[in-house]
PDB file of C-alpha atoms and ligand atoms in Angstrom:
ATOM      1  CA  MET A   1       3.118 -16.660  -6.568  1.00 63.00           C
ATOM      2  CA  LYS A   2       3.937 -19.439  -4.137  1.00 69.00           C
ATOM      3  CA  LEU A   3       6.638 -18.439  -1.682  1.00 92.00           C
ATOM      4  CA  ASN A   4       7.509 -19.715   1.742  1.00 95.00           C
ATOM      5  CA  PHE A   5       7.323 -17.169   4.544  1.00 98.00           C
ATOM      6  CA  SER A   6       7.196 -19.737   7.372  1.00 98.00           C
ATOM      7  CA  GLY A   7       8.719 -18.476  10.591  1.00 97.00           C
ATOM      8  CA  LEU A   8       8.222 -14.827   9.624  1.00 98.00           C
ATOM      9  CA  ARG A   9       5.723 -12.313  10.989  1.00 98.00           C
ATOM     10  CA  ALA A  10       4.157  -9.822   8.603  1.00 99.00           C
ATOM     11  CA  LEU A  11       2.120  -6.675   9.172  1.00 99.00           C
ATOM     12  CA  VAL A  12      -0.272  -5.443   6.470  1.00 99.00           C
ATOM     13  CA  THR A  13      -2.143  -2.137   6.703  1.00 99.00           C
ATOM     14  CA  GLY A  14      -5.429  -1.541   4.903  1.00 98.00           C
ATOM     15  CA  ALA A  15      -6.061  -5.255   5.319  1.00 98.00           C
ATOM     16  CA  GLY A  16      -9.851  -5.113   5.168  1.00 98.00           C
ATOM     17  CA  LYS A  17     -10.477  -4.796   1.453  1.00 98.00           C
ATOM     18  CA  GLY A  18      -8.902  -4.873  -1.994  1.00 98.00           C
ATOM     19  CA  ILE A  19      -5.158  -5.327  -2.399  1.00 98.00           C
ATOM     20  CA  GLY A  20      -4.429  -5.399   1.342  1.00 99.00           C
ATOM     21  CA  ARG A  21      -6.971  -8.141   1.998  1.00 98.00           C
ATOM     22  CA  ASP A  22      -5.575 -10.380  -0.745  1.00 98.00           C
ATOM     23  CA  THR A  23      -2.030  -9.678   0.459  1.00 98.00           C
ATOM     24  CA  VAL A  24      -2.990 -10.964   3.909  1.00 98.00           C
ATOM     25  CA  LYS A  25      -4.510 -14.088   2.366  1.00 98.00           C
ATOM     26  CA  ALA A  26      -1.412 -14.740   0.250  1.00 98.00           C
ATOM     27  CA  LEU A  27       0.985 -14.245   3.165  1.00 98.00           C
ATOM     28  CA  HIS A  28      -1.155 -16.449   5.403  1.00 98.00           C
ATOM     29  CA  ALA A  29      -1.216 -19.157   2.733  1.00 97.00           C
ATOM     30  CA  SER A  30       2.582 -18.880   2.448  1.00 98.00           C
ATOM     31  CA  GLY A  31       3.099 -19.662   6.111  1.00 98.00           C
ATOM     32  CA  ALA A  32       3.603 -16.192   7.607  1.00 98.00           C
ATOM     33  CA  ARG A  33       2.007 -15.099  10.822  1.00 98.00           C
ATOM     34  CA  VAL A  34       0.064 -11.965   9.852  1.00 98.00           C
ATOM     35  CA  VAL A  35      -0.957  -8.862  11.769  1.00 99.00           C
ATOM     36  CA  ALA A  36      -3.890  -7.429   9.802  1.00 99.00           C
ATOM     37  CA  VAL A  37      -4.501  -3.726  10.420  1.00 99.00           C
ATOM     38  CA  THR A  38      -7.542  -1.834   9.184  1.00 98.00           C
ATOM     39  CA  ARG A  39     -10.301   0.551  10.159  1.00 98.00           C
ATOM     40  CA  THR A  40     -13.546  -1.438   9.833  1.00 98.00           C
ATOM     41  CA  ASN A  41     -13.913  -4.215  12.376  1.00 98.00           C
ATOM     42  CA  ALA A  42     -16.431  -6.221  10.297  1.00 98.00           C
ATOM     43  CA  ASP A  43     -13.733  -6.679   7.643  1.00 98.00           C
ATOM     44  CA  LEU A  44     -11.371  -8.088  10.273  1.00 98.00           C
ATOM     45  CA  VAL A  45     -14.050 -10.463  11.560  1.00 98.00           C
ATOM     46  CA  SER A  46     -14.667 -11.921   8.074  1.00 98.00           C
ATOM     47  CA  LEU A  47     -10.930 -11.982   7.267  1.00 98.00           C
ATOM     48  CA  SER A  48     -10.189 -13.865  10.505  1.00 98.00           C
ATOM     49  CA  LYS A  49     -12.702 -16.518   9.430  1.00 98.00           C
ATOM     50  CA  GLU A  50     -10.953 -16.903   6.076  1.00 98.00           C
ATOM     51  CA  CYS A  51      -7.461 -16.845   7.595  1.00 98.00           C
ATOM     52  CA  PRO A  52      -7.576 -18.462  11.042  1.00 98.00           C
ATOM     53  CA  GLY A  53      -4.806 -17.331  13.358  1.00 97.00           C
ATOM     54  CA  ILE A  54      -4.210 -13.853  11.946  1.00 98.00           C
ATOM     55  CA  GLU A  55      -3.872 -11.061  14.494  1.00 98.00           C
ATOM     56  CA  PRO A  56      -6.502  -8.373  13.790  1.00 98.00           C
ATOM     57  CA  VAL A  57      -5.873  -4.766  14.791  1.00 98.00           C
ATOM     58  CA  CYS A  58      -8.650  -2.218  14.290  1.00 98.00           C
ATOM     59  CA  VAL A  59      -7.366   1.361  14.157  1.00 99.00           C
ATOM     60  CA  ASP A  60      -7.674   4.550  12.131  1.00 98.00           C
ATOM     61  CA  LEU A  61      -4.137   5.006  10.839  1.00 99.00           C
ATOM     62  CA  GLY A  62      -4.843   8.684  10.213  1.00 98.00           C
ATOM     63  CA  ASN A  63      -4.843   9.151  14.000  1.00 98.00           C
ATOM     64  CA  TRP A  64      -1.227   9.243  15.275  1.00 98.00           C
ATOM     65  CA  GLU A  65      -2.064   8.672  18.955  1.00 98.00           C
ATOM     66  CA  ALA A  66      -4.489   5.807  18.278  1.00 98.00           C
ATOM     67  CA  THR A  67      -1.926   4.179  15.981  1.00 99.00           C
ATOM     68  CA  GLU A  68       0.791   4.477  18.613  1.00 98.00           C
ATOM     69  CA  GLN A  69      -1.536   2.862  21.141  1.00 98.00           C
ATOM     70  CA  ALA A  70      -2.609   0.061  18.784  1.00 98.00           C
ATOM     71  CA  LEU A  71       0.786  -0.781  17.269  1.00 98.00           C
ATOM     72  CA  GLY A  72       3.417   0.632  19.635  1.00 98.00           C
ATOM     73  CA  THR A  73       3.800  -2.757  21.294  1.00 97.00           C
ATOM     74  CA  VAL A  74       3.053  -4.911  18.243  1.00 98.00           C
ATOM     75  CA  GLY A  75       6.175  -7.011  18.780  1.00 97.00           C
ATOM     76  CA  PRO A  76       8.577  -8.458  16.230  1.00 98.00           C
ATOM     77  CA  VAL A  77       7.705  -7.879  12.573  1.00 98.00           C
ATOM     78  CA  ASP A  78       9.889  -9.105   9.683  1.00 98.00           C
ATOM     79  CA  LEU A  79       7.769  -8.001   6.716  1.00 99.00           C
ATOM     80  CA  LEU A  80       5.755  -4.787   6.476  1.00 99.00           C
ATOM     81  CA  VAL A  81       3.269  -3.808   3.764  1.00 99.00           C
ATOM     82  CA  ASN A  82       2.162  -0.169   4.012  1.00 99.00           C
ATOM     83  CA  ASN A  83      -0.984  -0.421   1.897  1.00 99.00           C
ATOM     84  CA  ALA A  84      -3.752   1.649   3.559  1.00 99.00           C
ATOM     85  CA  ALA A  85      -4.740   4.758   1.653  1.00 98.00           C
ATOM     86  CA  VAL A  86      -7.656   7.021   0.871  1.00 98.00           C
ATOM     87  CA  VAL A  87      -8.452   8.905  -2.303  1.00 98.00           C
ATOM     88  CA  VAL A  88     -10.413  12.147  -2.385  1.00 97.00           C
ATOM     89  CA  MET A  89     -11.044  13.361  -5.919  1.00 97.00           C
ATOM     90  CA  GLN A  90     -10.967  17.147  -6.252  1.00 97.00           C
ATOM     91  CA  PRO A  91      -9.623  19.512  -8.905  1.00 97.00           C
ATOM     92  CA  PHE A  92      -6.755  21.739  -7.749  1.00 98.00           C
ATOM     93  CA  LEU A  93      -8.914  24.841  -7.184  1.00 98.00           C
ATOM     94  CA  GLU A  94     -11.360  22.894  -5.005  1.00 98.00           C
ATOM     95  CA  VAL A  95      -8.942  20.995  -2.775  1.00 98.00           C
ATOM     96  CA  THR A  96      -9.988  21.387   0.867  1.00 98.00           C
ATOM     97  CA  LYS A  97      -7.765  21.498   3.928  1.00 98.00           C
ATOM     98  CA  GLU A  98      -9.650  18.525   5.380  1.00 98.00           C
ATOM     99  CA  ALA A  99      -9.097  16.331   2.315  1.00 98.00           C
ATOM    100  CA  PHE A 100      -5.462  17.376   2.043  1.00 98.00           C
ATOM    101  CA  ASP A 101      -4.656  16.750   5.717  1.00 98.00           C
ATOM    102  CA  ARG A 102      -6.598  13.482   5.861  1.00 98.00           C
ATOM    103  CA  SER A 103      -4.926  12.171   2.703  1.00 98.00           C
ATOM    104  CA  PHE A 104      -1.413  13.001   3.866  1.00 99.00           C
ATOM    105  CA  ASN A 105      -2.068  11.619   7.350  1.00 99.00           C
ATOM    106  CA  VAL A 106      -3.390   8.274   6.112  1.00 99.00           C
ATOM    107  CA  ASN A 107      -1.362   7.813   2.913  1.00 98.00           C
ATOM    108  CA  LEU A 108       2.018   9.157   4.006  1.00 99.00           C
ATOM    109  CA  ARG A 109       2.329  10.014   7.706  1.00 99.00           C
ATOM    110  CA  SER A 110       1.068   6.601   8.799  1.00 98.00           C
ATOM    111  CA  VAL A 111       3.664   4.970   6.531  1.00 99.00           C
ATOM    112  CA  LEU A 112       6.379   6.901   8.354  1.00 98.00           C
ATOM    113  CA  GLN A 113       4.902   6.095  11.768  1.00 98.00           C
ATOM    114  CA  VAL A 114       4.240   2.381  11.273  1.00 99.00           C
ATOM    115  CA  SER A 115       7.613   1.939   9.553  1.00 99.00           C
ATOM    116  CA  GLN A 116       9.370   3.647  12.468  1.00 98.00           C
ATOM    117  CA  ILE A 117       7.711   1.281  14.944  1.00 98.00           C
ATOM    118  CA  VAL A 118       8.567  -1.777  12.865  1.00 98.00           C
ATOM    119  CA  ALA A 119      12.108  -0.717  11.882  1.00 98.00           C
ATOM    120  CA  ARG A 120      13.042   0.182  15.462  1.00 98.00           C
ATOM    121  CA  GLY A 121      12.026  -3.336  16.459  1.00 98.00           C
ATOM    122  CA  MET A 122      14.019  -4.924  13.622  1.00 98.00           C
ATOM    123  CA  ILE A 123      17.128  -2.924  14.536  1.00 98.00           C
ATOM    124  CA  ALA A 124      16.776  -3.739  18.249  1.00 98.00           C
ATOM    125  CA  ARG A 125      16.563  -7.464  17.382  1.00 98.00           C
ATOM    126  CA  GLY A 126      19.342  -7.242  14.802  1.00 98.00           C
ATOM    127  CA  ALA A 127      16.906  -8.863  12.375  1.00 98.00           C
ATOM    128  CA  PRO A 128      16.770  -8.193   8.623  1.00 98.00           C
ATOM    129  CA  GLY A 129      13.490  -7.093   7.090  1.00 98.00           C
ATOM    130  CA  SER A 130      11.591  -5.960   4.047  1.00 98.00           C
ATOM    131  CA  ILE A 131       9.182  -3.047   3.836  1.00 99.00           C
ATOM    132  CA  VAL A 132       6.924  -2.547   0.814  1.00 99.00           C
ATOM    133  CA  ASN A 133       5.067   0.728   0.342  1.00 99.00           C
ATOM    134  CA  ILE A 134       2.063   0.603  -1.966  1.00 99.00           C
ATOM    135  CA  SER A 135       2.321   3.657  -4.149  1.00 99.00           C
ATOM    136  CA  SER A 136       0.819   4.252  -7.597  1.00 98.00           C
ATOM    137  CA  MET A 137       1.823   5.130 -11.140  1.00 98.00           C
ATOM    138  CA  VAL A 138       0.354   8.570 -10.346  1.00 98.00           C
ATOM    139  CA  ALA A 139       3.486   9.171  -8.291  1.00 98.00           C
ATOM    140  CA  TYR A 140       4.977   9.809 -11.756  1.00 98.00           C
ATOM    141  CA  VAL A 141       2.128  10.965 -14.023  1.00 97.00           C
ATOM    142  CA  THR A 142      -0.777  13.354 -13.590  1.00 96.00           C
ATOM    143  CA  PHE A 143      -4.358  12.154 -13.476  1.00 93.00           C
ATOM    144  CA  PRO A 144      -7.576  14.244 -13.418  1.00 92.00           C
ATOM    145  CA  ASN A 145      -8.724  15.302  -9.931  1.00 96.00           C
ATOM    146  CA  LEU A 146      -5.991  13.378  -8.136  1.00 97.00           C
ATOM    147  CA  ILE A 147      -3.655  16.238  -7.198  1.00 98.00           C
ATOM    148  CA  THR A 148      -3.776  15.492  -3.465  1.00 98.00           C
ATOM    149  CA  TYR A 149      -3.638  11.701  -3.790  1.00 98.00           C
ATOM    150  CA  SER A 150      -0.831  11.757  -6.350  1.00 98.00           C
ATOM    151  CA  SER A 151       1.113  14.225  -4.208  1.00 98.00           C
ATOM    152  CA  THR A 152       0.966  11.737  -1.322  1.00 99.00           C
ATOM    153  CA  LYS A 153       2.259   9.019  -3.634  1.00 98.00           C
ATOM    154  CA  SER A 154       5.069  11.090  -5.149  1.00 98.00           C
ATOM    155  CA  ALA A 155       6.163  12.051  -1.636  1.00 98.00           C
ATOM    156  CA  MET A 156       6.148   8.325  -0.900  1.00 99.00           C
ATOM    157  CA  THR A 157       8.808   7.875  -3.599  1.00 98.00           C
ATOM    158  CA  MET A 158      11.252  10.000  -1.632  1.00 98.00           C
ATOM    159  CA  LEU A 159      10.183   8.472   1.685  1.00 98.00           C
ATOM    160  CA  THR A 160      10.913   5.035   0.227  1.00 99.00           C
ATOM    161  CA  LYS A 161      14.331   6.013  -1.140  1.00 98.00           C
ATOM    162  CA  THR A 162      15.397   7.800   2.041  1.00 98.00           C
ATOM    163  CA  MET A 163      14.231   4.968   4.274  1.00 99.00           C
ATOM    164  CA  ALA A 164      16.131   2.546   2.047  1.00 99.00           C
ATOM    165  CA  GLY A 165      19.277   4.628   2.444  1.00 98.00           C
ATOM    166  CA  GLU A 166      19.049   4.859   6.233  1.00 98.00           C
ATOM    167  CA  LEU A 167      17.857   1.321   6.886  1.00 99.00           C
ATOM    168  CA  GLY A 168      20.026  -0.493   4.341  1.00 98.00           C
ATOM    169  CA  PRO A 169      23.009  -0.797   6.714  1.00 98.00           C
ATOM    170  CA  HIS A 170      20.639  -2.621   9.096  1.00 98.00           C
ATOM    171  CA  LYS A 171      19.734  -5.096   6.312  1.00 98.00           C
ATOM    172  CA  ILE A 172      16.248  -3.669   6.017  1.00 99.00           C
ATOM    173  CA  ARG A 173      15.093  -3.209   2.410  1.00 99.00           C
ATOM    174  CA  VAL A 174      12.438  -0.659   1.432  1.00 99.00           C
ATOM    175  CA  ASN A 175      10.704  -0.604  -1.946  1.00 99.00           C
ATOM    176  CA  SER A 176       7.443   0.478  -3.500  1.00 99.00           C
ATOM    177  CA  VAL A 177       4.922  -1.024  -5.896  1.00 99.00           C
ATOM    178  CA  ASN A 178       3.367   1.437  -8.349  1.00 99.00           C
ATOM    179  CA  PRO A 179       0.222   0.049  -9.985  1.00 98.00           C
ATOM    180  CA  THR A 180      -2.083   1.511 -12.581  1.00 98.00           C
ATOM    181  CA  VAL A 181      -5.832   1.250 -11.968  1.00 98.00           C
ATOM    182  CA  VAL A 182      -6.934  -1.920 -10.184  1.00 98.00           C
ATOM    183  CA  LEU A 183     -10.717  -2.330 -10.068  1.00 98.00           C
ATOM    184  CA  THR A 184     -11.093  -2.517  -6.297  1.00 98.00           C
ATOM    185  CA  ASP A 185     -13.505  -0.169  -4.507  1.00 96.00           C
ATOM    186  CA  MET A 186     -10.878   2.553  -4.827  1.00 96.00           C
ATOM    187  CA  GLY A 187     -10.165   1.874  -8.497  1.00 96.00           C
ATOM    188  CA  LYS A 188     -13.867   1.846  -9.379  1.00 95.00           C
ATOM    189  CA  LYS A 189     -14.332   5.190  -7.643  1.00 91.00           C
ATOM    190  CA  GLY A 190     -11.548   6.761  -9.696  1.00 89.00           C
ATOM    191  CA  THR A 191     -12.920   5.470 -13.013  1.00 93.00           C
ATOM    192  CA  SER A 192     -16.674   5.618 -12.435  1.00 92.00           C
ATOM    193  CA  ASP A 193     -17.433   7.257 -15.815  1.00 93.00           C
ATOM    194  CA  PRO A 194     -17.612   4.340 -18.318  1.00 94.00           C
ATOM    195  CA  GLU A 195     -16.355   6.399 -21.276  1.00 96.00           C
ATOM    196  CA  PHE A 196     -13.381   7.719 -19.280  1.00 94.00           C
ATOM    197  CA  ARG A 197     -12.636   4.169 -18.112  1.00 96.00           C
ATOM    198  CA  ARG A 198     -12.735   2.800 -21.664  1.00 97.00           C
ATOM    199  CA  LYS A 199     -10.460   5.524 -23.065  1.00 96.00           C
ATOM    200  CA  LEU A 200      -8.041   5.173 -20.168  1.00 97.00           C
ATOM    201  CA  MET A 201      -7.819   1.429 -20.660  1.00 97.00           C
ATOM    202  CA  GLU A 202      -7.062   1.967 -24.351  1.00 97.00           C
ATOM    203  CA  ARG A 203      -4.105   4.192 -23.463  1.00 97.00           C
ATOM    204  CA  HIS A 204      -2.426   1.209 -21.805  1.00 98.00           C
ATOM    205  CA  PRO A 205      -0.260  -0.745 -24.268  1.00 98.00           C
ATOM    206  CA  LEU A 206      -1.665  -3.992 -22.829  1.00 98.00           C
ATOM    207  CA  ARG A 207      -5.228  -2.582 -23.230  1.00 98.00           C
ATOM    208  CA  LYS A 208      -6.177  -3.564 -19.694  1.00 98.00           C
ATOM    209  CA  PHE A 209      -5.890  -2.504 -16.048  1.00 98.00           C
ATOM    210  CA  ALA A 210      -3.884  -4.466 -13.474  1.00 98.00           C
ATOM    211  CA  GLU A 211      -5.448  -7.291 -11.472  1.00 98.00           C
ATOM    212  CA  VAL A 212      -5.210  -7.444  -7.682  1.00 98.00           C
ATOM    213  CA  GLU A 213      -3.214 -10.661  -8.072  1.00 98.00           C
ATOM    214  CA  ASP A 214      -0.591  -8.883 -10.223  1.00 98.00           C
ATOM    215  CA  VAL A 215      -0.013  -6.354  -7.471  1.00 98.00           C
ATOM    216  CA  VAL A 216       0.040  -8.988  -4.724  1.00 98.00           C
ATOM    217  CA  ASN A 217       2.618 -11.052  -6.646  1.00 98.00           C
ATOM    218  CA  THR A 218       4.882  -8.024  -6.923  1.00 98.00           C
ATOM    219  CA  ILE A 219       4.474  -7.301  -3.210  1.00 98.00           C
ATOM    220  CA  LEU A 220       5.403 -10.906  -2.359  1.00 98.00           C
ATOM    221  CA  PHE A 221       8.455 -10.732  -4.648  1.00 98.00           C
ATOM    222  CA  LEU A 222       9.701  -7.576  -2.907  1.00 98.00           C
ATOM    223  CA  LEU A 223       9.055  -9.069   0.538  1.00 98.00           C
ATOM    224  CA  SER A 224      10.946 -12.216  -0.354  1.00 98.00           C
ATOM    225  CA  GLU A 225      14.618 -13.074  -0.645  1.00 97.00           C
ATOM    226  CA  HIS A 226      14.113 -13.284  -4.427  1.00 97.00           C
ATOM    227  CA  SER A 227      14.608  -9.506  -4.407  1.00 98.00           C
ATOM    228  CA  ALA A 228      17.524  -9.594  -1.946  1.00 98.00           C
ATOM    229  CA  SER A 229      19.562  -6.950  -3.817  1.00 98.00           C
ATOM    230  CA  THR A 230      16.689  -4.557  -4.527  1.00 98.00           C
ATOM    231  CA  THR A 231      16.106  -1.554  -2.283  1.00 99.00           C
ATOM    232  CA  GLY A 232      14.985   2.048  -2.797  1.00 98.00           C
ATOM    233  CA  SER A 233      13.186   0.979  -5.959  1.00 98.00           C
ATOM    234  CA  GLY A 234       9.660   1.157  -7.288  1.00 98.00           C
ATOM    235  CA  ILE A 235       8.223  -1.566  -9.476  1.00 98.00           C
ATOM    236  CA  LEU A 236       5.584  -0.427 -11.949  1.00 98.00           C
ATOM    237  CA  VAL A 237       2.574  -2.699 -12.390  1.00 98.00           C
ATOM    238  CA  ASP A 238       1.115  -0.385 -14.996  1.00 98.00           C
ATOM    239  CA  CYS A 239       0.316  -2.477 -18.084  1.00 98.00           C
ATOM    240  CA  GLY A 240       2.836  -0.277 -19.906  1.00 98.00           C
ATOM    241  CA  TYR A 241       1.088   3.055 -19.202  1.00 98.00           C
ATOM    242  CA  LEU A 242       4.281   4.980 -18.490  1.00 97.00           C
ATOM    243  CA  ALA A 243       5.800   3.670 -21.701  1.00 97.00           C
ATOM    244  CA  SER A 244       2.863   4.929 -23.771  1.00 93.00           C
TER     245      SER A 244
HETATM  246  P1  NDP B 301      -9.450  -0.108  -1.118  1.00 95.36           P
HETATM  247  O1  NDP B 301     -10.129   1.208  -0.932  1.00 95.36           O
HETATM  248  O2  NDP B 301     -10.149  -1.190  -1.849  1.00 95.36           O
HETATM  249  O3  NDP B 301      -8.962  -0.678   0.305  1.00 95.36           O
HETATM  250  C1  NDP B 301      -8.239   0.160   1.165  1.00 95.36           C
HETATM  251  C2  NDP B 301      -8.155  -0.474   2.528  1.00 95.36           C
HETATM  252  O4  NDP B 301      -7.424   0.445   3.391  1.00 95.36           O
HETATM  253  C3  NDP B 301      -9.531  -0.666   3.166  1.00 95.36           C
HETATM  254  O5  NDP B 301      -9.553  -1.855   3.903  1.00 95.36           O
HETATM  255  C4  NDP B 301      -9.643   0.541   4.082  1.00 95.36           C
HETATM  256  O6  NDP B 301     -10.495   0.359   5.173  1.00 95.36           O
HETATM  257  C5  NDP B 301      -8.211   0.676   4.557  1.00 95.36           C
HETATM  258  N1  NDP B 301      -7.985   2.022   5.101  1.00 95.36           N
HETATM  259  C6  NDP B 301      -8.245   3.189   4.489  1.00 95.36           C
HETATM  260  N2  NDP B 301      -8.018   4.205   5.329  1.00 95.36           N
HETATM  261  C7  NDP B 301      -7.597   3.663   6.487  1.00 95.36           C
HETATM  262  C8  NDP B 301      -7.236   4.193   7.739  1.00 95.36           C
HETATM  263  N3  NDP B 301      -7.278   5.509   7.977  1.00 95.36           N
HETATM  264  N4  NDP B 301      -6.854   3.360   8.730  1.00 95.36           N
HETATM  265  C9  NDP B 301      -6.842   2.025   8.516  1.00 95.36           C
HETATM  266  N5  NDP B 301      -7.186   1.451   7.358  1.00 95.36           N
HETATM  267  C10 NDP B 301      -7.573   2.268   6.359  1.00 95.36           C
HETATM  268  O7  NDP B 301      -8.077   0.271  -1.845  1.00 95.36           O
HETATM  269  P2  NDP B 301      -7.127  -0.613  -2.801  1.00 95.36           P
HETATM  270  O8  NDP B 301      -7.029  -1.993  -2.302  1.00 95.36           O
HETATM  271  O9  NDP B 301      -7.511  -0.342  -4.193  1.00 95.36           O
HETATM  272  O10 NDP B 301      -5.744   0.165  -2.567  1.00 95.36           O
HETATM  273  C11 NDP B 301      -4.676  -0.390  -1.814  1.00 95.36           C
HETATM  274  C12 NDP B 301      -3.430   0.434  -2.108  1.00 95.36           C
HETATM  275  O11 NDP B 301      -3.161   0.415  -3.514  1.00 95.36           O
HETATM  276  C13 NDP B 301      -3.532   1.905  -1.726  1.00 95.36           C
HETATM  277  O12 NDP B 301      -2.318   2.344  -1.195  1.00 95.36           O
HETATM  278  C14 NDP B 301      -3.809   2.581  -3.044  1.00 95.36           C
HETATM  279  O13 NDP B 301      -3.400   3.926  -3.037  1.00 95.36           O
HETATM  280  C15 NDP B 301      -2.982   1.727  -3.975  1.00 95.36           C
HETATM  281  N6  NDP B 301      -3.370   1.801  -5.372  1.00 95.36           N
HETATM  282  C16 NDP B 301      -4.645   1.446  -5.761  1.00 95.36           C
HETATM  283  C17 NDP B 301      -5.012   1.536  -7.080  1.00 95.36           C
HETATM  284  C18 NDP B 301      -6.370   1.190  -7.550  1.00 95.36           C
HETATM  285  O14 NDP B 301      -6.724   1.543  -8.706  1.00 95.36           O
HETATM  286  N7  NDP B 301      -7.190   0.489  -6.782  1.00 95.36           N
HETATM  287  C19 NDP B 301      -4.051   2.003  -8.113  1.00 95.36           C
HETATM  288  C20 NDP B 301      -2.742   2.324  -7.595  1.00 95.36           C
HETATM  289  C21 NDP B 301      -2.432   2.220  -6.283  1.00 95.36           C
HETATM  290  P3  NDP B 301     -12.007   1.003   5.161  1.00 95.36           P
HETATM  291  O15 NDP B 301     -12.657   0.533   3.913  1.00 95.36           O
HETATM  292  O16 NDP B 301     -12.589   0.458   6.381  1.00 95.36           O
HETATM  293  O17 NDP B 301     -11.807   2.487   5.192  1.00 95.36           O
END
C-alpha cells in the first residue's frame, strides 16, 4: 500500500524481524521518519543499512526501567506501532511463572508503557496521532498451548478500547490488527508440526495463512487518515478463520 507519511515520525517496536521489520521498511519508503525499537542490535545494524536515516533503539521492552531510559526522551512521535511480542508455548497445567510474567511484560505491559510515553507527548504538543497494537486472532479463539500468549492478546483488546476512549478527545486513535498465522519466525514456531500446519490451513476459508504484507497494509491503513473515523477497533487479517 503506497501512502504518504512525509513529515510524520513513527515508532515501531519489535522492528528487528518479521512484521515489525517490514513495517519499518514500508513507513520509511512512505516518507516517515522512523524510530526502530528492538532487542537484538545486529538486526538494527542491518535494518539501518536497508533504511538509511532510521533511528535505532536497542532495548528489552520487558524491562520497565530500561525502556523508560531508552524511550523516555524519544521526542515527538505521531504514529506508534506496538508490535513486539514473545510466544511461549505451554499447556495450561505446565504454564510457568517465568513464562507468564515475561509474556505479559513484553506483550502487554510494554504496550501500556510505550503508549503512555508517546501519548503524553502527543497531548503536550496538541498533536493528533494514531496507535496500532498488533494483536492476534487468538485474542478471540483458543489455540493449543497458547493460553498465556492468547491471554496477553485478549487483554490487549480491552487495553486498545480503553485507550481509544481516553485518548479520543485528544484526537489520538487506537486500534488493533488481529492476524491469523503469518509464517515469520514466530509463526513457524507455532506451527512446526507439518500435519498440524496443513490441517490448520485447511480450516481457513481462504485455505492459506496471512502474508506479512497483508498485515503491514492493514497497519498502514490504520495509521493513515484513510481510517480517520476508526478507533477502538480490531481488524482481522485471518483469511476468514473466525467465520469458519
Ligand atoms: P517475530 O518473532 O518474527 O519478531 C518479533 C520481533 O519483536 C523481533 O524483532 C524480536 O526481537 C522483537 N522483540 C521480542 N521481544 C522483544 C523485547 N522484549 N524487546 C524488544 N523487542 C522484542 O514475530 P512476528 O513478526 O511474527 O510478530 C509480530 C507481531 O505479530 C507480534 O505482536 C505477534 O504477536 C503478532 N502476531 C504474529 C503472528 C504470526 O503468526 N507470526 C500471528 C498473529 C499475531 P528478537 O528476535 O531480538 O527477540
